[in-house]
PDB file of C-alpha atoms in Angstrom:
ATOM      1  CA  UNK W 258      -0.064  -0.047  -0.103  1.00 49.00           C
ATOM      2  CA  UNK W 259       1.452   3.339  -0.960  1.00 46.00           C
ATOM      3  CA  UNK W 260       1.151   5.850   1.947  1.00 44.00           C
ATOM      4  CA  UNK W 261      -0.677   9.133   1.131  1.00 46.00           C
ATOM      5  CA  UNK W 262       1.474  11.980   1.204  1.00 45.00           C
ATOM      6  CA  UNK W 263      -0.211  14.884   3.416  1.00 48.00           C
ATOM      7  CA  UNK W 264      -0.741  18.230   1.622  1.00 45.00           C
ATOM      8  CA  UNK W 265       0.611  21.236   4.203  1.00 42.00           C
ATOM      9  CA  UNK W 266      -1.281  23.657   2.033  1.00 41.00           C
ATOM     10  CA  UNK W 267      -4.749  22.193   2.460  1.00 40.00           C
ATOM     11  CA  UNK W 268      -4.476  22.715   6.289  1.00 42.00           C
ATOM     12  CA  UNK W 269      -3.259  26.468   5.710  1.00 42.00           C
ATOM     13  CA  UNK W 270       0.310  25.847   6.689  1.00 44.00           C
ATOM     14  CA  UNK W 271       2.981  26.801   4.200  1.00 45.00           C
ATOM     15  CA  UNK W 272       5.070  24.012   2.778  1.00 46.00           C
ATOM     16  CA  UNK W 273       8.542  23.868   4.691  1.00 45.00           C
ATOM     17  CA  UNK W 274      10.609  23.561   1.466  1.00 42.00           C
ATOM     18  CA  UNK W 275       8.553  22.040  -1.124  1.00 44.00           C
ATOM     19  CA  UNK W 276       9.912  18.330  -0.200  1.00 45.00           C
ATOM     20  CA  UNK W 277       7.557  15.904   1.155  1.00 45.00           C
ATOM     21  CA  UNK W 278      10.220  14.100   2.959  1.00 52.00           C
ATOM     22  CA  UNK W 279       9.591  16.379   6.070  1.00 61.00           C
ATOM     23  CA  UNK W 280       7.006  15.210   8.334  1.00 69.00           C
ATOM     24  CA  UNK W 281       3.825  16.569   8.812  1.00 76.00           C
ATOM     25  CA  UNK W 282       3.831  18.451  12.092  1.00 83.00           C
ATOM     26  CA  UNK W 283       0.563  18.307  13.977  1.00 84.00           C
ATOM     27  CA  UNK W 284      -0.001  22.190  14.486  1.00 90.00           C
ATOM     28  CA  UNK W 285       1.506  25.429  13.384  1.00 92.00           C
ATOM     29  CA  UNK W 286       2.984  25.671  16.872  1.00 94.00           C
ATOM     30  CA  UNK W 287       5.056  22.127  16.250  1.00 93.00           C
ATOM     31  CA  UNK W 288       6.140  23.648  12.740  1.00 94.00           C
ATOM     32  CA  UNK W 289       7.453  27.014  14.226  1.00 95.00           C
ATOM     33  CA  UNK W 290       9.416  24.708  16.827  1.00 96.00           C
ATOM     34  CA  UNK W 291      11.022  22.663  13.882  1.00 95.00           C
ATOM     35  CA  UNK W 292      12.004  25.796  12.067  1.00 95.00           C
ATOM     36  CA  UNK W 293      13.495  27.346  15.352  1.00 96.00           C
ATOM     37  CA  UNK W 294      15.516  23.879  15.259  1.00 96.00           C
ATOM     38  CA  UNK W 295      16.407  24.396  11.586  1.00 96.00           C
ATOM     39  CA  UNK W 296      17.441  27.993  12.130  1.00 96.00           C
ATOM     40  CA  UNK W 297      19.579  27.221  15.170  1.00 95.00           C
ATOM     41  CA  UNK W 298      21.638  24.266  13.878  1.00 95.00           C
ATOM     42  CA  UNK W 299      21.073  23.964  10.217  1.00 95.00           C
ATOM     43  CA  UNK W 300      19.241  20.781  10.310  1.00 95.00           C
ATOM     44  CA  UNK W 301      15.582  19.775  10.579  1.00 96.00           C
ATOM     45  CA  UNK W 302      14.384  17.692  13.279  1.00 96.00           C
ATOM     46  CA  UNK W 303      14.359  14.620  11.099  1.00 94.00           C
ATOM     47  CA  UNK W 304      17.833  15.206  10.351  1.00 95.00           C
ATOM     48  CA  UNK W 305      18.916  16.032  13.629  1.00 96.00           C
ATOM     49  CA  UNK W 306      17.448  12.785  15.273  1.00 96.00           C
ATOM     50  CA  UNK W 307      18.367  10.553  12.174  1.00 94.00           C
ATOM     51  CA  UNK W 308      18.496   7.007  13.676  1.00 93.00           C
ATOM     52  CA  UNK W 309      16.352   7.776  16.848  1.00 95.00           C
ATOM     53  CA  UNK W 310      13.218   9.876  15.104  1.00 93.00           C
ATOM     54  CA  UNK W 311      10.233   9.569  17.589  1.00 93.00           C
ATOM     55  CA  UNK W 312       7.341   7.637  16.611  1.00 88.00           C
ATOM     56  CA  UNK W 313       5.400  10.862  16.302  1.00 88.00           C
ATOM     57  CA  UNK W 314       6.234  14.629  16.571  1.00 90.00           C
ATOM     58  CA  UNK W 315       4.252  15.679  19.585  1.00 92.00           C
ATOM     59  CA  UNK W 316       4.019  19.511  20.317  1.00 94.00           C
ATOM     60  CA  UNK W 317       5.825  19.260  23.757  1.00 95.00           C
ATOM     61  CA  UNK W 318       8.340  16.778  22.483  1.00 96.00           C
ATOM     62  CA  UNK W 319       9.410  19.162  19.525  1.00 96.00           C
ATOM     63  CA  UNK W 320       9.219  21.987  21.431  1.00 96.00           C
ATOM     64  CA  UNK W 321      11.445  20.683  24.202  1.00 96.00           C
ATOM     65  CA  UNK W 322      13.968  19.431  21.654  1.00 97.00           C
ATOM     66  CA  UNK W 323      13.826  23.016  20.260  1.00 96.00           C
ATOM     67  CA  UNK W 324      14.857  24.529  23.442  1.00 95.00           C
ATOM     68  CA  UNK W 325      17.467  22.098  24.136  1.00 95.00           C
ATOM     69  CA  UNK W 326      19.060  22.571  20.542  1.00 95.00           C
ATOM     70  CA  UNK W 327      18.838  26.373  21.259  1.00 94.00           C
ATOM     71  CA  UNK W 328      20.518  25.893  24.523  1.00 92.00           C
ATOM     72  CA  UNK W 329      23.257  23.816  23.291  1.00 94.00           C
ATOM     73  CA  UNK W 330      24.051  26.240  20.355  1.00 93.00           C
ATOM     74  CA  UNK W 331      24.388  29.154  22.796  1.00 91.00           C
ATOM     75  CA  UNK W 332      26.188  27.441  25.367  1.00 89.00           C
ATOM     76  CA  UNK W 333      30.060  27.616  24.906  1.00 85.00           C
ATOM     77  CA  UNK W 334      31.135  24.409  26.912  1.00 88.00           C
ATOM     78  CA  UNK W 335      29.220  21.554  25.119  1.00 90.00           C
ATOM     79  CA  UNK W 336      29.127  20.427  21.510  1.00 93.00           C
ATOM     80  CA  UNK W 337      25.930  19.544  19.661  1.00 94.00           C
ATOM     81  CA  UNK W 338      27.302  16.176  18.473  1.00 95.00           C
ATOM     82  CA  UNK W 339      27.749  15.009  22.130  1.00 96.00           C
ATOM     83  CA  UNK W 340      24.215  16.139  22.869  1.00 96.00           C
ATOM     84  CA  UNK W 341      23.007  14.250  19.721  1.00 97.00           C
ATOM     85  CA  UNK W 342      25.037  11.385  20.611  1.00 97.00           C
ATOM     86  CA  UNK W 343      23.682  11.111  24.156  1.00 96.00           C
ATOM     87  CA  UNK W 344      20.089  11.501  23.031  1.00 97.00           C
ATOM     88  CA  UNK W 345      20.643   8.596  20.969  1.00 96.00           C
ATOM     89  CA  UNK W 346      22.210   6.606  23.642  1.00 95.00           C
ATOM     90  CA  UNK W 347      18.735   7.190  25.719  1.00 95.00           C
ATOM     91  CA  UNK W 348      16.663   6.440  23.042  1.00 95.00           C
ATOM     92  CA  UNK W 349      18.310   3.343  22.472  1.00 93.00           C
ATOM     93  CA  UNK W 350      17.735   2.140  25.931  1.00 92.00           C
ATOM     94  CA  UNK W 351      14.172   1.815  25.850  1.00 89.00           C
ATOM     95  CA  UNK W 352      13.235  -1.801  26.303  1.00 85.00           C
ATOM     96  CA  UNK W 353       9.881  -1.815  24.700  1.00 80.00           C
ATOM     97  CA  UNK W 354      10.859  -0.275  21.669  1.00 76.00           C
ATOM     98  CA  UNK W 355      11.890  -2.356  18.343  1.00 84.00           C
ATOM     99  CA  UNK W 356      14.338   0.368  17.140  1.00 88.00           C
ATOM    100  CA  UNK W 357      15.601   3.587  18.813  1.00 92.00           C
ATOM    101  CA  UNK W 358      12.887   6.310  19.245  1.00 93.00           C
ATOM    102  CA  UNK W 359      13.533   9.549  20.922  1.00 95.00           C
ATOM    103  CA  UNK W 360      11.026  10.466  23.992  1.00 95.00           C
ATOM    104  CA  UNK W 361      10.509  13.414  25.932  1.00 96.00           C
ATOM    105  CA  UNK W 362      11.996  11.717  28.681  1.00 95.00           C
ATOM    106  CA  UNK W 363      15.274  11.509  27.029  1.00 96.00           C
ATOM    107  CA  UNK W 364      15.495  15.038  26.236  1.00 96.00           C
ATOM    108  CA  UNK W 365      14.791  15.749  30.209  1.00 95.00           C
ATOM    109  CA  UNK W 366      17.693  13.287  30.920  1.00 96.00           C
ATOM    110  CA  UNK W 367      20.004  15.255  28.507  1.00 95.00           C
ATOM    111  CA  UNK W 368      18.858  18.471  30.429  1.00 94.00           C
ATOM    112  CA  UNK W 369      19.692  17.325  33.656  1.00 93.00           C
ATOM    113  CA  UNK W 370      23.287  16.307  32.331  1.00 93.00           C
ATOM    114  CA  UNK W 371      23.741  19.569  31.172  1.00 93.00           C
ATOM    115  CA  UNK W 372      22.806  21.056  34.233  1.00 92.00           C
ATOM    116  CA  UNK W 373      25.386  19.031  36.245  1.00 91.00           C
ATOM    117  CA  UNK W 374      27.871  20.429  33.657  1.00 89.00           C
ATOM    118  CA  UNK W 375      26.891  23.943  34.933  1.00 87.00           C
ATOM    119  CA  UNK W 376      24.669  24.768  32.157  1.00 84.00           C
ATOM    120  CA  UNK W 377      21.364  26.133  33.661  1.00 72.00           C
ATOM    121  CA  UNK W 378      18.370  24.536  31.736  1.00 68.00           C
ATOM    122  CA  UNK W 379      15.419  24.617  34.385  1.00 68.00           C
ATOM    123  CA  UNK W 380      12.232  26.243  33.153  1.00 60.00           C
ATOM    124  CA  UNK W 381      11.512  29.786  34.286  1.00 51.00           C
ATOM    125  CA  UNK W 382       8.191  31.213  35.529  1.00 50.00           C
ATOM    126  CA  UNK W 383       6.670  33.896  33.438  1.00 48.00           C
ATOM    127  CA  UNK W 384       6.484  37.374  34.656  1.00 49.00           C
ATOM    128  CA  UNK W 385       2.881  38.054  35.677  1.00 51.00           C
ATOM    129  CA  UNK W 386       2.949  41.802  36.415  1.00 55.00           C
ATOM    130  CA  UNK W 387       2.370  41.217  40.137  1.00 53.00           C
ATOM    131  CA  UNK W 388       5.823  40.868  41.372  1.00 50.00           C
ATOM    132  CA  UNK W 389       5.428  37.347  42.867  1.00 48.00           C
ATOM    133  CA  UNK W 390       7.031  33.993  41.565  1.00 45.00           C
ATOM    134  CA  UNK W 391       3.570  32.404  40.481  1.00 43.00           C
ATOM    135  CA  UNK W 392       2.720  31.848  36.709  1.00 40.00           C
ATOM    136  CA  UNK W 393      -0.135  33.586  35.167  1.00 39.00           C
ATOM    137  CA  UNK W 394      -2.256  31.732  32.712  1.00 39.00           C
ATOM    138  CA  UNK W 395      -3.652  34.849  31.306  1.00 36.00           C
ATOM    139  CA  UNK W 396      -0.432  36.374  30.134  1.00 35.00           C
ATOM    140  CA  UNK W 397       1.233  35.206  27.103  1.00 36.00           C
ATOM    141  CA  UNK W 398       5.121  35.164  26.315  1.00 35.00           C
ATOM    142  CA  UNK W 399       5.033  38.964  24.756  1.00 36.00           C
ATOM    143  CA  UNK W 400       3.333  40.009  28.056  1.00 38.00           C
ATOM    144  CA  UNK W 401      -0.015  40.595  26.269  1.00 37.00           C
ATOM    145  CA  UNK W 402      -3.289  39.297  28.032  1.00 38.00           C
ATOM    146  CA  UNK W 403      -4.972  36.274  26.766  1.00 37.00           C
ATOM    147  CA  UNK W 404      -8.727  36.796  27.295  1.00 36.00           C
ATOM    148  CA  UNK W 405      -9.452  32.950  27.245  1.00 36.00           C
ATOM    149  CA  UNK W 406      -6.546  32.014  29.592  1.00 38.00           C
ATOM    150  CA  UNK W 407      -6.138  28.763  27.446  1.00 38.00           C
ATOM    151  CA  UNK W 408      -4.146  25.917  28.811  1.00 42.00           C
ATOM    152  CA  UNK W 409      -1.707  26.116  25.960  1.00 44.00           C
ATOM    153  CA  UNK W 410      -0.600  29.614  27.201  1.00 42.00           C
ATOM    154  CA  UNK W 411       0.012  28.038  30.764  1.00 43.00           C
ATOM    155  CA  UNK W 412       3.381  26.148  30.240  1.00 48.00           C
ATOM    156  CA  UNK W 413       6.455  27.656  31.612  1.00 51.00           C
ATOM    157  CA  UNK W 414       8.911  29.220  29.323  1.00 52.00           C
ATOM    158  CA  UNK W 415      12.593  27.888  29.020  1.00 57.00           C
ATOM    159  CA  UNK W 416      15.298  30.516  29.876  1.00 57.00           C
ATOM    160  CA  UNK W 417      18.569  29.604  28.626  1.00 58.00           C
ATOM    161  CA  UNK W 418      21.551  30.754  30.922  1.00 58.00           C
ATOM    162  CA  UNK W 419      25.127  29.466  30.110  1.00 57.00           C
ATOM    163  CA  UNK W 420      26.915  29.911  33.470  1.00 59.00           C
ATOM    164  CA  UNK W 421      30.367  29.060  32.204  1.00 58.00           C
ATOM    165  CA  UNK W 422      32.929  26.710  34.000  1.00 58.00           C
ATOM    166  CA  UNK W 423      32.280  26.473  37.921  1.00 56.00           C
ATOM    167  CA  UNK W 424      35.732  27.903  38.762  1.00 57.00           C
ATOM    168  CA  UNK W 425      34.568  31.299  37.505  1.00 52.00           C
ATOM    169  CA  UNK W 426      31.289  31.587  39.576  1.00 51.00           C
ATOM    170  CA  UNK W 427      33.120  32.522  42.728  1.00 52.00           C
ATOM    171  CA  UNK W 428      33.891  35.973  40.946  1.00 49.00           C
ATOM    172  CA  UNK W 429      30.235  36.801  40.716  1.00 47.00           C
ATOM    173  CA  UNK W 430      29.334  35.507  44.056  1.00 49.00           C
ATOM    174  CA  UNK W 431      31.980  38.066  45.848  1.00 48.00           C
ATOM    175  CA  UNK W 432      30.425  40.954  43.748  1.00 45.00           C
ATOM    176  CA  UNK W 433      26.776  40.189  44.924  1.00 46.00           C
ATOM    177  CA  UNK W 434      27.989  40.184  48.671  1.00 47.00           C
ATOM    178  CA  UNK W 435      29.510  43.800  48.066  1.00 47.00           C
ATOM    179  CA  UNK W 436      26.342  44.942  46.525  1.00 46.00           C
ATOM    180  CA  UNK W 437      24.439  43.974  49.617  1.00 46.00           C
ATOM    181  CA  UNK W 438      26.757  45.382  52.104  1.00 48.00           C
ATOM    182  CA  UNK W 439      26.179  48.776  50.301  1.00 48.00           C
ATOM    183  CA  UNK W 440      22.474  48.647  50.416  1.00 49.00           C
ATOM    184  CA  UNK W 441      20.845  50.378  53.648  1.00 44.00           C
TER     185      UNK W 441
END
């Protein structure tokens, strides 16, 4: 049986490059995440995950991968190939799979590994305008109010902070102490 190739244009989405070899992303949000991956590293998600492509490109999976790739490209002390290799190792370790398949849990494991290397990958809370540290479902990433307060806008936003080597962190801690001594 010949698989039917989906047409992105019928759903109002632009074709990525005219090639039907790219997967059909479930939503515009997933498509944008795929484009961010391509922009950050020059590879589409299927190229980046060659040999351990997920069974389906879910929105949260591809957005997590996009955040991870952006983080690694911005960091100076880790190489993208090492991250790809680590993702593949985790994807290969799933016992119930007939072949390596990327899962969101694999991305979480790599982010944990990056945190141990001194790269902050923890999700941060959105600014809600009240000054407290709680998420506001009504505020989008650009700070505009969402009248519906949909669940899609309630997820935390990942902030990329590359701390650098641990030996340099002591310099900044001393500066913080000096600033607090001067404050009344």
